[in-house]
């Protein structure tokens, strides 16, 4: 079991929010595996708090699609099947391509500057092996990128689908070549935006989504076999 963690709420965040963030970080960094049980009493001991805070945290994570509750088993880290991953990424690809197709050109230089700053943070995190900052700087980069399309409904839907697969990002991030490829993709996306090269941006958007599901499905099939193609329950 992980060592106990003292809840620090200097910013006046509720304990449940702090717990949810900590568990989310464990999931996105691969410290908690798909289908791993999240036992309430263990979490109470870990965070030195009571069940009310833990249950609220698990409820928030369930809303994000990171945790699922199964009758008679309790809460588990959501374990997406290969079929579910393929379906989610098929929809993500079409929505993200839709977003970059409607980004108005030319792009404001201030937006290019913002993306370049986020990418400098991402590049530094990759070099330092700081996978948590890699995750969040990558997330911020894409939120800014797709935010340029200006369609609030599309932006929200892209964010919601991205949340559903937070837990599989660590599988590709475990390989240095995948991290370097993501870094290079980001730089090429910025160049395509700056040069108003929409076809290049679309191609990069499609390519950029491939490593995470491929790595996750390969690991899933190694652990559970290839026969489980139905949604996990």
PDB file of N, CA and C in Angstrom, residues 45 64 71 83 109 116 129 135 142 145 158 160 170 173 187 190 206 214:
ATOM      1  N   UNK A  45      -7.240   5.550   5.322  1.00  0.00           N
ATOM      2  CA  UNK A  45      -5.964   5.410   6.029  1.00  0.00           C
ATOM      3  C   UNK A  45      -4.852   6.146   5.284  1.00  0.00           C
ATOM      4  N   UNK A  64     -15.816  11.846 -14.079  1.00  0.00           N
ATOM      5  CA  UNK A  64     -14.801  12.081 -15.114  1.00  0.00           C
ATOM      6  C   UNK A  64     -14.540  10.841 -15.960  1.00  0.00           C
ATOM      7  N   UNK A  71     -21.476  -3.170  -8.519  1.00  0.00           N
ATOM      8  CA  UNK A  71     -22.193  -3.753  -7.375  1.00  0.00           C
ATOM      9  C   UNK A  71     -21.419  -4.917  -6.752  1.00  0.00           C
ATOM     10  N   UNK A  83     -11.935  -2.552 -27.401  1.00  0.00           N
ATOM     11  CA  UNK A  83     -13.040  -2.056 -28.211  1.00  0.00           C
ATOM     12  C   UNK A  83     -13.441  -0.653 -27.784  1.00  0.00           C
ATOM     13  N   UNK A 109      -0.717  35.927 -33.606  1.00  0.00           N
ATOM     14  CA  UNK A 109       0.628  35.637 -33.101  1.00  0.00           C
ATOM     15  C   UNK A 109       0.675  35.442 -31.589  1.00  0.00           C
ATOM     16  N   UNK A 116       3.793  28.160 -27.915  1.00  0.00           N
ATOM     17  CA  UNK A 116       5.240  27.964 -27.826  1.00  0.00           C
ATOM     18  C   UNK A 116       5.700  27.926 -26.370  1.00  0.00           C
ATOM     19  N   UNK A 129      12.275  14.121 -17.262  1.00  0.00           N
ATOM     20  CA  UNK A 129      11.577  12.910 -16.850  1.00  0.00           C
ATOM     21  C   UNK A 129      10.454  13.185 -15.873  1.00  0.00           C
ATOM     22  N   UNK A 135       2.313  15.375 -18.573  1.00  0.00           N
ATOM     23  CA  UNK A 135       0.874  15.140 -18.768  1.00  0.00           C
ATOM     24  C   UNK A 135       0.096  16.449 -18.799  1.00  0.00           C
ATOM     25  N   UNK A 142      -3.064  21.139 -25.835  1.00  0.00           N
ATOM     26  CA  UNK A 142      -4.173  20.764 -26.710  1.00  0.00           C
ATOM     27  C   UNK A 142      -5.451  21.542 -26.397  1.00  0.00           C
ATOM     28  N   UNK A 145      -4.850  24.693 -28.259  1.00  0.00           N
ATOM     29  CA  UNK A 145      -4.922  24.427 -29.694  1.00  0.00           C
ATOM     30  C   UNK A 145      -6.366  24.285 -30.168  1.00  0.00           C
ATOM     31  N   UNK A 158     -14.614  17.602 -26.855  1.00  0.00           N
ATOM     32  CA  UNK A 158     -13.235  17.116 -26.969  1.00  0.00           C
ATOM     33  C   UNK A 158     -12.623  16.913 -25.581  1.00  0.00           C
ATOM     34  N   UNK A 160     -14.204  16.342 -22.724  1.00  0.00           N
ATOM     35  CA  UNK A 160     -14.859  15.227 -22.031  1.00  0.00           C
ATOM     36  C   UNK A 160     -14.327  13.878 -22.514  1.00  0.00           C
ATOM     37  N   UNK A 170      -0.329   6.946 -19.686  1.00  0.00           N
ATOM     38  CA  UNK A 170       0.954   6.523 -19.133  1.00  0.00           C
ATOM     39  C   UNK A 170       1.584   5.390 -19.930  1.00  0.00           C
ATOM     40  N   UNK A 173       3.605   7.050 -22.538  1.00  0.00           N
ATOM     41  CA  UNK A 173       4.616   7.903 -21.904  1.00  0.00           C
ATOM     42  C   UNK A 173       5.745   7.113 -21.261  1.00  0.00           C
ATOM     43  N   UNK A 187       5.712  20.733 -31.938  1.00  0.00           N
ATOM     44  CA  UNK A 187       6.473  21.763 -32.653  1.00  0.00           C
ATOM     45  C   UNK A 187       6.000  21.884 -34.096  1.00  0.00           C
ATOM     46  N   UNK A 190       2.678  23.717 -34.259  1.00  0.00           N
ATOM     47  CA  UNK A 190       2.860  25.164 -34.134  1.00  0.00           C
ATOM     48  C   UNK A 190       3.310  25.755 -35.468  1.00  0.00           C
ATOM     49  N   UNK A 206      -4.228  13.710 -36.617  1.00  0.00           N
ATOM     50  CA  UNK A 206      -4.553  12.281 -36.716  1.00  0.00           C
ATOM     51  C   UNK A 206      -3.391  11.429 -36.185  1.00  0.00           C
ATOM     52  N   UNK A 214      -2.476   2.484 -28.983  1.00  0.00           N
ATOM     53  CA  UNK A 214      -1.699   1.323 -29.433  1.00  0.00           C
ATOM     54  C   UNK A 214      -0.937   0.694 -28.266  1.00  0.00           C
TER      55      UNK A 214
END
